Coordinates of C-alpha atoms in Angstrom, one line a residue:
M1 CA 4.7 25.2 5.6
A2 CA 1.6 25.5 7.7
L3 CA -0.3 22.3 8.0
D4 CA -3.5 22.5 5.9
L5 CA -4.9 19.0 5.4
P6 CA -7.3 18.0 2.6
P7 CA -10.5 16.0 3.3
I8 CA -8.8 12.7 2.3
G9 CA -5.3 11.3 2.3
F10 CA -3.5 8.6 0.2
G11 CA -2.2 5.8 2.4
T12 CA 0.6 3.8 0.9
L13 CA 1.0 0.9 3.2
D14 CA 1.8 -2.3 1.2
I15 CA 2.0 -0.3 -2.0
T16 CA 5.3 -0.6 -3.9
D17 CA 3.9 -0.3 -7.4
V18 CA 5.3 3.0 -8.7
D19 CA 2.6 3.2 -11.4
L20 CA -0.1 3.0 -8.8
L21 CA 1.6 5.5 -6.5
T22 CA 2.1 7.9 -9.4
A23 CA -1.6 7.5 -10.4
G24 CA -2.7 8.5 -6.9
I25 CA -0.6 11.6 -6.9
E26 CA -1.8 12.6 -10.4
M27 CA -5.5 11.9 -9.5
G28 CA -5.3 14.8 -7.1
Y29 CA -4.6 13.3 -3.7
E30 CA -3.2 16.2 -1.8
Y31 CA -1.7 14.2 1.1
V32 CA 0.6 11.2 0.6
D33 CA 1.4 9.1 3.7
T34 CA 4.3 6.7 4.0
A35 CA 6.7 5.5 6.7
Q36 CA 10.1 4.0 7.1
F37 CA 8.4 0.8 8.4
Y38 CA 6.5 0.5 5.1
G39 CA 9.7 -0.1 3.2
N40 CA 8.4 1.9 0.2
E41 CA 9.8 5.4 0.6
S42 CA 12.0 4.8 -2.5
A43 CA 8.9 3.8 -4.5
V44 CA 7.0 6.9 -3.3
G45 CA 10.1 9.0 -4.2
D46 CA 10.1 7.5 -7.7
A47 CA 6.4 8.3 -8.0
I48 CA 6.9 11.9 -6.8
E49 CA 9.6 12.4 -9.5
R50 CA 7.5 10.7 -12.2
A51 CA 4.2 12.4 -11.4
D52 CA 3.2 15.5 -13.5
V53 CA 2.3 17.3 -10.3
D54 CA 4.3 20.1 -8.6
R55 CA 5.8 19.1 -5.3
D56 CA 4.1 22.0 -3.5
E57 CA 0.6 20.7 -4.5
F58 CA 0.5 17.9 -1.9
T59 CA 1.6 17.3 1.7
L60 CA 4.2 14.5 2.1
A61 CA 4.3 12.7 5.4
T62 CA 6.5 9.9 6.7
K63 CA 7.1 8.3 10.1
L64 CA 10.2 7.3 12.0
W65 CA 10.1 3.8 13.5
Y66 CA 10.6 3.3 17.2
D67 CA 14.2 2.1 16.9
S68 CA 15.2 5.5 15.3
L69 CA 13.8 7.9 17.9
G70 CA 16.9 8.4 20.1
Y71 CA 18.2 12.0 19.9
D72 CA 21.3 10.9 18.1
D73 CA 19.4 8.7 15.6
V74 CA 16.6 11.1 14.5
H75 CA 18.7 13.3 12.2
D76 CA 20.4 10.3 10.5
A77 CA 17.0 8.6 10.1
V78 CA 15.5 11.6 8.5
E79 CA 18.4 12.0 6.1
G80 CA 17.7 8.5 5.0
S81 CA 14.0 9.3 4.4
L82 CA 14.9 12.5 2.4
D83 CA 17.3 10.5 0.2
R84 CA 14.8 7.7 -0.5
L85 CA 12.0 10.2 -1.1
G86 CA 14.1 12.4 -3.3
V87 CA 13.0 15.6 -1.5
D88 CA 14.5 18.4 0.5
T89 CA 11.7 18.8 3.0
I90 CA 9.2 16.5 4.7
D91 CA 6.0 18.3 5.3
L92 CA 4.9 16.2 8.2
L93 CA 7.2 13.9 10.2
Y94 CA 5.5 11.5 12.6
V95 CA 6.7 9.6 15.6
H96 CA 5.3 6.2 14.5
W97 CA 4.8 4.8 18.0
P98 CA 5.6 6.0 21.5
L99 CA 7.7 2.9 22.1
G100 CA 11.3 1.8 22.0
D101 CA 13.7 4.7 21.8
Y102 CA 11.0 7.3 22.2
D103 CA 11.7 9.8 24.9
P104 CA 9.4 12.9 24.8
E105 CA 12.1 15.3 25.7
E106 CA 15.0 14.0 23.7
T107 CA 13.0 12.8 20.6
L108 CA 11.1 16.0 20.3
E109 CA 14.2 18.1 20.8
A110 CA 15.6 16.5 17.7
Y111 CA 12.3 17.0 15.8
N112 CA 12.3 20.7 16.9
E113 CA 15.8 21.1 15.5
L114 CA 14.6 19.6 12.2
V115 CA 11.8 22.1 12.0
A116 CA 14.1 25.0 12.9
E117 CA 16.5 24.1 10.1
G118 CA 13.6 23.7 7.6
T119 CA 14.1 20.0 6.9
V120 CA 10.7 19.2 8.5
S121 CA 7.7 21.6 8.3
N122 CA 5.4 20.0 10.9
I123 CA 5.7 17.6 13.8
G124 CA 3.3 14.7 14.0
V125 CA 2.8 11.7 16.3
S126 CA 1.0 8.4 15.7
N127 CA -0.8 6.0 18.1
F128 CA -0.5 8.5 21.0
S129 CA -3.2 8.4 23.7
P130 CA -4.4 11.8 25.1
E131 CA -2.1 11.3 28.1
I132 CA 1.0 10.6 26.1
L133 CA 0.1 13.4 23.6
D134 CA -0.3 15.8 26.4
T135 CA 3.3 15.2 27.5
A136 CA 4.5 15.5 23.9
L137 CA 2.9 18.9 23.6
E138 CA 5.0 20.2 26.4
Y139 CA 8.2 19.5 24.4
A140 CA 7.2 20.1 20.8
D141 CA 8.1 23.5 19.4
P142 CA 6.0 25.0 18.0
T143 CA 3.5 22.2 18.5
V144 CA 2.3 18.7 17.5
A145 CA 0.3 19.3 14.4
A146 CA -1.3 15.9 14.0
N147 CA -1.9 12.6 15.7
Q148 CA -2.5 9.6 13.4
I149 CA -4.7 7.0 15.1
E150 CA -6.8 4.1 14.0
L151 CA -10.4 5.3 13.4
H152 CA -13.4 3.8 11.7
P153 CA -17.1 3.2 12.3
L154 CA -16.3 0.5 14.9
L155 CA -13.5 2.4 16.6
Q156 CA -14.6 6.0 16.7
Q157 CA -12.0 7.5 19.1
E158 CA -14.4 10.1 20.7
R159 CA -12.0 10.7 23.6
S160 CA -9.0 11.3 21.5
R161 CA -10.9 13.4 19.0
E162 CA -12.2 15.7 21.7
F163 CA -8.7 16.1 23.2
H164 CA -7.3 16.9 19.8
R165 CA -10.0 19.6 19.2
E166 CA -9.2 21.1 22.6
R167 CA -5.5 21.3 21.9
G168 CA -5.6 22.2 18.2
V169 CA -4.2 18.9 17.0
Q170 CA -5.4 17.5 13.7
T171 CA -6.7 13.9 13.7
T172 CA -5.3 11.8 10.8
A173 CA -7.2 8.5 10.7
Y174 CA -5.7 5.2 9.5
G175 CA -7.8 2.1 8.9
P176 CA -10.9 4.1 7.9
L177 CA -12.1 1.2 5.7
L178 CA -11.8 -1.4 8.5
G179 CA -8.9 -3.2 6.8
G180 CA -11.0 -3.8 3.7
R181 CA -13.9 -5.2 5.7
A182 CA -16.4 -2.3 5.5
E183 CA -18.7 -4.5 3.4
M184 CA -19.1 -6.8 6.4
I185 CA -21.1 -4.1 8.3
P186 CA -24.8 -4.4 7.3
E187 CA -25.6 -0.9 8.5
L188 CA -23.0 0.5 6.1
G189 CA -24.5 -1.6 3.4
G190 CA -27.9 -0.2 4.0
I191 CA -26.6 3.4 3.8
A192 CA -24.6 2.5 0.6
E193 CA -27.7 1.1 -1.1
K194 CA -29.7 4.2 -0.1
H195 CA -27.1 6.5 -1.8
D196 CA -26.2 4.1 -4.7
T197 CA -22.6 3.9 -3.6
T198 CA -20.3 1.5 -1.7
E199 CA -19.7 0.7 2.0
S200 CA -16.2 2.0 1.7
S201 CA -17.4 5.4 0.4
V202 CA -19.9 5.6 3.2
A203 CA -17.1 4.9 5.8
L204 CA -14.9 7.5 4.3
A205 CA -17.7 10.1 4.0
W206 CA -18.6 9.5 7.7
A207 CA -14.9 10.1 8.7
Q208 CA -14.7 13.2 6.5
Q209 CA -17.7 14.7 8.2
L210 CA -16.1 14.4 11.6
D211 CA -14.7 17.7 12.9
G212 CA -10.9 17.9 12.5
V213 CA -10.5 14.4 11.0
M214 CA -8.8 13.4 7.7
P215 CA -9.1 9.7 6.8
I216 CA -6.1 8.1 5.1
A217 CA -7.2 5.4 2.6
G218 CA -5.1 2.9 0.7
A219 CA -6.0 1.1 -2.5
E220 CA -5.0 -1.9 -4.5
T221 CA -6.0 -0.6 -7.9
E222 CA -6.5 2.7 -9.7
S223 CA -10.3 2.0 -9.6
H224 CA -10.1 1.8 -5.8
L225 CA -8.2 5.1 -5.7
R226 CA -11.0 6.7 -7.7
E227 CA -13.7 5.1 -5.6
N228 CA -12.1 6.6 -2.5
L229 CA -12.1 10.0 -4.1
D230 CA -15.8 9.5 -5.0
S231 CA -16.6 9.7 -1.3
L232 CA -15.9 13.4 -1.5
D233 CA -19.2 13.8 -3.4
L234 CA -21.2 11.8 -0.8
E235 CA -23.0 13.8 1.8
L236 CA -24.5 11.7 4.6
D237 CA -27.7 12.9 6.2
D238 CA -28.3 13.1 10.0
E239 CA -30.0 9.7 10.0
D240 CA -27.0 8.1 8.2
V241 CA -24.6 9.7 10.7
E242 CA -26.6 8.6 13.7
T243 CA -26.7 5.0 12.4
I244 CA -23.0 4.9 12.1
D245 CA -22.4 6.7 15.4
T246 CA -24.5 4.0 17.0
L247 CA -22.1 1.3 15.7
G248 CA -19.4 2.8 17.9
R249 CA -21.7 2.7 20.9
E250 CA -22.8 -0.8 20.3
I251 CA -19.7 -2.4 19.0
K252 CA -20.0 -5.5 21.2
A253 CA -23.2 -6.5 19.4
Y254 CA -21.0 -7.4 16.4
G255 CA -19.3 -10.3 18.0
S256 CA -22.1 -12.6 16.9
N257 CA -21.9 -11.4 13.3
G258 CA -18.3 -12.5 13.0
V259 CA -16.8 -9.0 12.7
S260 CA -13.4 -8.8 14.3
I261 CA -11.2 -5.7 14.1
D262 CA -7.7 -6.4 15.3
P263 CA -5.5 -3.3 15.6
G264 CA -1.9 -4.0 14.6
V265 CA 1.1 -2.6 13.0
D266 CA 0.3 -4.3 9.7
R267 CA -2.3 -1.6 9.0
L268 CA -0.5 1.5 10.1

């Protein structure tokens, strides 16, 4: 299956409620993102089985943790994910971190074999810098389809996004809602008031308007799931975009406002 990403993805970190997972799939999210590290692949699998949505109507992605990336471990790890998810094919399989057992040649050889046999449709990586991704592209066959990185108005990842565009790699963005702290950014609040919406919708709309970027948003309730989808109807104007772009250029100014963004595995 060729990778064709929608404008927004459903992130399932910390979600084990099968009803909520099912609701997200049935609401029309066309990309569902999980990981072995999340410990919820079985719940996601139950939701896939329960949802009144054909399996081919959404992209299913998961990630292998860094202790399962040795050549001899990858196939067994993927079999475990397939069993927990209750599917025959994973549309997008990420390397969660370039750490631990990750070796670009051996790990990606195993990933290539999974693609060749049809168990995996696309190879993805996560938390890869341009330099590490460049090496991965030498070994991935046919290519690395996506790199999932933390990206939001205070961490705009211009260098990675430019590299991805040059090399034909999709950017999937985790943490687009600043870990639930979008409302702490007054500039986002001003734009939200202007458009009669929320700071979260503004942050998502900004990410969606970036070339080649798909934000992956989680939710604690069905209303949050719907609010995230509402961002699809929000079109920011040039002034809005410039205001948000400026946040990335002046991030140090937020120290005095008590805004602290601490990247970490708890939000992947």
